Short mmCIF file of C-alpha atoms and ligand atoms in Angstrom, two decimals:
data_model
loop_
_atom_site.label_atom_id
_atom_site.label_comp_id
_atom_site.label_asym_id
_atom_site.label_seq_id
_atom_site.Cartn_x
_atom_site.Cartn_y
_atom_site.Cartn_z
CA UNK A 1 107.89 87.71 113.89
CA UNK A 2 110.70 87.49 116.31
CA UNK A 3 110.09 86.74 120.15
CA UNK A 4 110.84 90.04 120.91
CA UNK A 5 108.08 91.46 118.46
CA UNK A 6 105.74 88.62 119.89
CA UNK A 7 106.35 89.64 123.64
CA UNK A 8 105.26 93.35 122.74
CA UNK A 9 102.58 92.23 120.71
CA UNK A 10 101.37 90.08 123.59
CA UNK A 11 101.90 93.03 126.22
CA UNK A 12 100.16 95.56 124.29
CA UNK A 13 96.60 93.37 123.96
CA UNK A 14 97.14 92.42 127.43
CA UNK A 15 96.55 96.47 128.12
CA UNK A 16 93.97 96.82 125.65
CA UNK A 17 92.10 94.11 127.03
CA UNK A 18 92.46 94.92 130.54
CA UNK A 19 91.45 98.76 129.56
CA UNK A 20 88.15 97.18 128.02
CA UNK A 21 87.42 95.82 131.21
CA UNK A 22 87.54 98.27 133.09
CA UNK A 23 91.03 97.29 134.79
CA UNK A 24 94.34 98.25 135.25
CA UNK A 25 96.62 96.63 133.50
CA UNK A 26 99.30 96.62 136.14
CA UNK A 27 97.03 94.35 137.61
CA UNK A 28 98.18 91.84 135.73
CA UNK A 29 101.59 89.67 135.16
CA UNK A 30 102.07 88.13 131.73
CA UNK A 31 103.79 84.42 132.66
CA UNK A 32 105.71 83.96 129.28
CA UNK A 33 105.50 80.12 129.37
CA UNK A 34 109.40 78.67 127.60
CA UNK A 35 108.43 74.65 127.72
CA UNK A 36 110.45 73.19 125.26
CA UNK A 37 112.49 76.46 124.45
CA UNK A 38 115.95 76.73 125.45
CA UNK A 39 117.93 79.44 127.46
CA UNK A 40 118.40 81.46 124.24
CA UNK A 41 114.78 82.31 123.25
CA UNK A 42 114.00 82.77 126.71
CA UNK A 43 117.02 85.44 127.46
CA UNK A 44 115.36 86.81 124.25
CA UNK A 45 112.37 87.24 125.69
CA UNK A 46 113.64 88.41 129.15
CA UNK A 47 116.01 91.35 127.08
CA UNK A 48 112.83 92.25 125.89
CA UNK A 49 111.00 92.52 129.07
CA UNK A 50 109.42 89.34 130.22
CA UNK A 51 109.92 89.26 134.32
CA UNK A 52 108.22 86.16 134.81
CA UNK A 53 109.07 82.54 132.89
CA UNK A 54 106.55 79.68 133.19
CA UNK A 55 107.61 76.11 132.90
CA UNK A 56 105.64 72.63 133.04
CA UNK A 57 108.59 70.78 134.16
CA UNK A 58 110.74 70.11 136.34
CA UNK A 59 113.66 68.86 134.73
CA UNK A 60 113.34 71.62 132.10
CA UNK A 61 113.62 74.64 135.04
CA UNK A 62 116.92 72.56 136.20
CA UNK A 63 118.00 72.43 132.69
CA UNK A 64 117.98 75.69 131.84
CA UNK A 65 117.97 77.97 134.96
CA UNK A 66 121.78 78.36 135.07
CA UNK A 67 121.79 79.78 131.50
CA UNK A 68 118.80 82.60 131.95
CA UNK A 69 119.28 85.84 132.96
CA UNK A 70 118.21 86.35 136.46
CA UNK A 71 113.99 86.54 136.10
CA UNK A 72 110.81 85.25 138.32
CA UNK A 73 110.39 81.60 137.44
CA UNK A 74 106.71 79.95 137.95
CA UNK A 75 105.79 76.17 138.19
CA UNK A 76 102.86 75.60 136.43
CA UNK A 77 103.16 72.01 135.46
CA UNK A 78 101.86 69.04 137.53
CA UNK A 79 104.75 68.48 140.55
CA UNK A 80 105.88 65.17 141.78
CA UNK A 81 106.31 65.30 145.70
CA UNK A 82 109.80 63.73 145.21
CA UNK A 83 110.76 66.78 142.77
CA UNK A 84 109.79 69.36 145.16
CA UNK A 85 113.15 69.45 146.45
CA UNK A 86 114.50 70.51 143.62
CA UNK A 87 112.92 73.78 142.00
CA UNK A 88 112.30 75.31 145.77
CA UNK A 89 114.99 77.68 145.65
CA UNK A 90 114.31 78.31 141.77
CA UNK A 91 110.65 79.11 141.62
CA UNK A 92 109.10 82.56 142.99
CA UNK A 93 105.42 80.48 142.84
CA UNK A 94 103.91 76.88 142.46
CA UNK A 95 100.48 77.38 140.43
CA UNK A 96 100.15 73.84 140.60
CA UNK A 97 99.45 72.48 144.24
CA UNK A 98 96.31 70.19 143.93
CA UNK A 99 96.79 68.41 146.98
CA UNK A 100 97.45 68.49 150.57
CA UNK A 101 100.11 66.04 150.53
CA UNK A 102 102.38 68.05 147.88
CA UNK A 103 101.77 71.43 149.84
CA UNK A 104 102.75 69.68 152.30
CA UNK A 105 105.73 68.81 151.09
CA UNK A 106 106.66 72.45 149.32
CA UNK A 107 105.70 73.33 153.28
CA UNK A 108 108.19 71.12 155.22
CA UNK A 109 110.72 71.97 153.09
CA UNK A 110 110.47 75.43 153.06
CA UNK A 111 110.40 75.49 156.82
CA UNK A 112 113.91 73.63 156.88
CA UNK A 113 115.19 76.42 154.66
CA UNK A 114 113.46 79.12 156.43
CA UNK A 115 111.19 80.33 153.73
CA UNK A 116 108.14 80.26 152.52
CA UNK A 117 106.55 79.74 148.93
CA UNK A 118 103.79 81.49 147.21
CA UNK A 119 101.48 78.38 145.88
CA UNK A 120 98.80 78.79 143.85
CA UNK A 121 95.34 76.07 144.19
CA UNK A 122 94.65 74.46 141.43
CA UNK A 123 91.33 73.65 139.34
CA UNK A 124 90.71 71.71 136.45
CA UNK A 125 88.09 73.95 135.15
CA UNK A 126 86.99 71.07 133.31
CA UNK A 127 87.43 68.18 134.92
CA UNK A 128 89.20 66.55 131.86
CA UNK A 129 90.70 63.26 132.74
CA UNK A 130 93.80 64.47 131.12
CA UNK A 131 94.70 67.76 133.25
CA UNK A 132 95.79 67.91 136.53
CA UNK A 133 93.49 69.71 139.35
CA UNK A 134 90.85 69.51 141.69
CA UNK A 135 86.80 70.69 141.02
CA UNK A 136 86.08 74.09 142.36
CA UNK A 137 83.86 72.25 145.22
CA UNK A 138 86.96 70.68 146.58
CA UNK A 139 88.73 74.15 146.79
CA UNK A 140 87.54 75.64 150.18
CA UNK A 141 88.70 72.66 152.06
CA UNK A 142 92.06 72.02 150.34
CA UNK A 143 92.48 75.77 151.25
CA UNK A 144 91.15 75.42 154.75
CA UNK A 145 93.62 72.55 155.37
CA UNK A 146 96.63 73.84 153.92
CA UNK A 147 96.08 77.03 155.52
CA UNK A 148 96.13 74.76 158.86
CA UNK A 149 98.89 72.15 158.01
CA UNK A 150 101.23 73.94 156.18
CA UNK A 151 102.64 77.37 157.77
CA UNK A 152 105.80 76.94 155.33
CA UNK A 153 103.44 78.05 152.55
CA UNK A 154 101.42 80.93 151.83
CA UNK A 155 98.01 80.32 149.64
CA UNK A 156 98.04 83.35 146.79
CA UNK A 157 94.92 82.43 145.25
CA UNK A 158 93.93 80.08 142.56
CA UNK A 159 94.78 78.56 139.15
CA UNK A 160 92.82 77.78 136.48
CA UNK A 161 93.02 75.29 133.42
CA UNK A 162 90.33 75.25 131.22
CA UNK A 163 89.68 72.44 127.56
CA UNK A 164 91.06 73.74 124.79
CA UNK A 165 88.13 74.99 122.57
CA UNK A 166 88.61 76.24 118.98
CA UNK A 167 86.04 79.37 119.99
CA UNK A 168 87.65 81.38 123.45
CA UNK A 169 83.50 82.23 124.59
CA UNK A 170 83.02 78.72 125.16
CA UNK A 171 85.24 78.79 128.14
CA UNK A 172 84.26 81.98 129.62
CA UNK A 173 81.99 79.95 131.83
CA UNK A 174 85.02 78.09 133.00
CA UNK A 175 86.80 81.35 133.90
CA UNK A 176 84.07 83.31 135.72
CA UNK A 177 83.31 80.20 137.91
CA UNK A 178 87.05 80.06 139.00
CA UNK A 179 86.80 84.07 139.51
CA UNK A 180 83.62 83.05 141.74
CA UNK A 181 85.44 80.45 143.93
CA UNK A 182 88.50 82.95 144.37
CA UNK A 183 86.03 85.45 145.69
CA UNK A 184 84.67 83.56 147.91
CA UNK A 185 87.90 81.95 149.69
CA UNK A 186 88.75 85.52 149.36
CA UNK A 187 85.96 86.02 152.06
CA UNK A 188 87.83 83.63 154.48
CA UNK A 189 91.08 84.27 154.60
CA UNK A 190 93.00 85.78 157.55
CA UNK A 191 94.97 87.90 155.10
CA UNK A 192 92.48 89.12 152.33
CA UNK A 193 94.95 91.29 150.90
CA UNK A 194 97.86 88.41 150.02
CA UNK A 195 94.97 86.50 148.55
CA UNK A 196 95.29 87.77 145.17
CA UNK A 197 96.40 85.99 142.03
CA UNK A 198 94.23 84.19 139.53
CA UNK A 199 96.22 82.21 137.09
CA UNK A 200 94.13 82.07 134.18
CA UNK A 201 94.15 82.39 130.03
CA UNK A 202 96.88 80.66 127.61
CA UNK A 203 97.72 81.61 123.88
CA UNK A 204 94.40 81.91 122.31
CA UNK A 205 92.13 82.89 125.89
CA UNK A 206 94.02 85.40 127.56
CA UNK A 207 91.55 88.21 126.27
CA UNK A 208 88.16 86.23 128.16
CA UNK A 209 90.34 85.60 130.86
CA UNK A 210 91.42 89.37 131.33
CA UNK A 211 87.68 90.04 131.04
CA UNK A 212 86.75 87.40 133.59
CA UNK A 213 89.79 88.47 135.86
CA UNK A 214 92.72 87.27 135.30
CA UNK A 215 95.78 88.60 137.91
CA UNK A 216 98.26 85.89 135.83
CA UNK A 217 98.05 84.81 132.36
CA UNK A 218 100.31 82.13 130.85
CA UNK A 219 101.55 82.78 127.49
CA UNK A 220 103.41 80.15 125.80
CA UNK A 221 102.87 79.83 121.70
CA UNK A 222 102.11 83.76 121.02
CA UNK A 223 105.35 84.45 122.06
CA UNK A 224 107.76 81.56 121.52
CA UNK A 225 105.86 79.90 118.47
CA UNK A 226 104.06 76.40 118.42
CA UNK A 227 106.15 74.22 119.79
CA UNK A 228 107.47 71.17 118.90
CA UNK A 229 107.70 67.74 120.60
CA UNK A 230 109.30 65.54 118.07
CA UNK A 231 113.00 66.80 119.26
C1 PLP B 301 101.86 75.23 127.93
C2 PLP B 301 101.04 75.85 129.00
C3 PLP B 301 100.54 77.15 128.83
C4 PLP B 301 100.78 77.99 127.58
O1 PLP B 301 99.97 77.55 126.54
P1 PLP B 301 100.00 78.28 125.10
O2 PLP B 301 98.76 77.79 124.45
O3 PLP B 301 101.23 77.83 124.42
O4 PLP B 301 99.97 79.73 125.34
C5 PLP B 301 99.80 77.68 129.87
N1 PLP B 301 99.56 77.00 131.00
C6 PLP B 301 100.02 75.75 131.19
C7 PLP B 301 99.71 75.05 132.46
C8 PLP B 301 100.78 75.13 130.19
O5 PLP B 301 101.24 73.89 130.40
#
């Protein structure tokens, strides 16, 4: 199947699992996720309709940014304070904050350039040594800070990253906890309505996560193929 096939393919269960749930599926923004891909599978993807690109890395967004057709890039790798400079006037959204020192960071500099960036909190659903986040606990007061320290960025809602697990029901527990702690920082914030994007559901989840409420899924292998990291 070709990328292009793949991204419709992709689009079309995103609908038909947002219709089983009851929601719209405008609601929600397929991230097509290019790590390791180059600027020609992802222009193939954006010809066919992918608005929004997802990439892990740094280096990779600077890589390739010059050769992609104009389109929404997303962070949604773990970001080095040092690197923020960087991808600040690249990215439309960070998923990836899990700290108050790195939003602090995206929020200094986006003051000197008089902006402000859409972040995104982030949880390690399950606390895996090997992912990047913070436990759902720690979310309200990350949230509460950075709403006080950082006025250069504005808190969009949460992300989500789960442990792979072969069956996709085995980490719908993961998913409707994070949908819990969105609600209720939901609750508290000044601006209930700009509080509204849950980043949640890869390759072989998205469905569960639709289900469970996705507002962002991040599609990487169903579109582009399994990647590989030998080259
Ligand atoms: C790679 C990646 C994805 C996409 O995963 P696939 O299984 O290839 O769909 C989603 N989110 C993050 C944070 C990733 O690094």
């Amino acid at each position: 199947m070709s990328i292009s096939n793949n991204l419709k393919h992709i689009q079309e269960e995103i609908r038909i699992a947002a219709c089983q749930a009851g929601r719209d599926p405008s609601e929600i923004t397929l991230v097509a996720v290019s790590k390791t891909y180059g600027p020609e599978a992802i222009n193939e993807a954006i010809s066919a309709g992918a608005m929004d690109i997802g990439e892990n890395k740094v280096q990779e967004i600077l890589d390739k940014y010059e050769k992609v057709l104009p389109v929404r890039w997303h962070m949604i790798g773990h970001l080095q304070t040092n690197k923020v400079k960087y991808i600040l006037d690249k990215v439309s959204m960070v998923h990836s904050v899990d700290s108050l020192k790195l939003a602090k960071e995206i929020s200094r500099r986006c003051l000197a350039a008089e902006k402000r960036m859409d972040i995104l909190i982030q949880i390690n659903g399950g606390m895996e040594n090997n992912k990047y986040g913070i436990s759902s606990e720690e979310v309200p007061e990350l949230a509460k800070k950075i709403r006080e320290e950082c006025p250069g960025v504005r808190i969009r809602g949460l992300m989500c990253v789960v442990p792979y697990l072969e069956d996709p029901e085995e980490v719908r527990p993961f998913f409707r906890q994070a949908k819990e702690v969105f609600d209720r920082c939901r609750e508290v914030m000044e601006d209930k309505e700009g509080f509204d994007c849950l980043s949640m559901g890869m390759s072989h989840d998205f469905h569960v996560a639709i289900q469970e409420g996705a507002t962002h899924v991040r599609v990487g292998t169903s579109i582009f193929g399994a990647r590989d990291y030998s080259i």
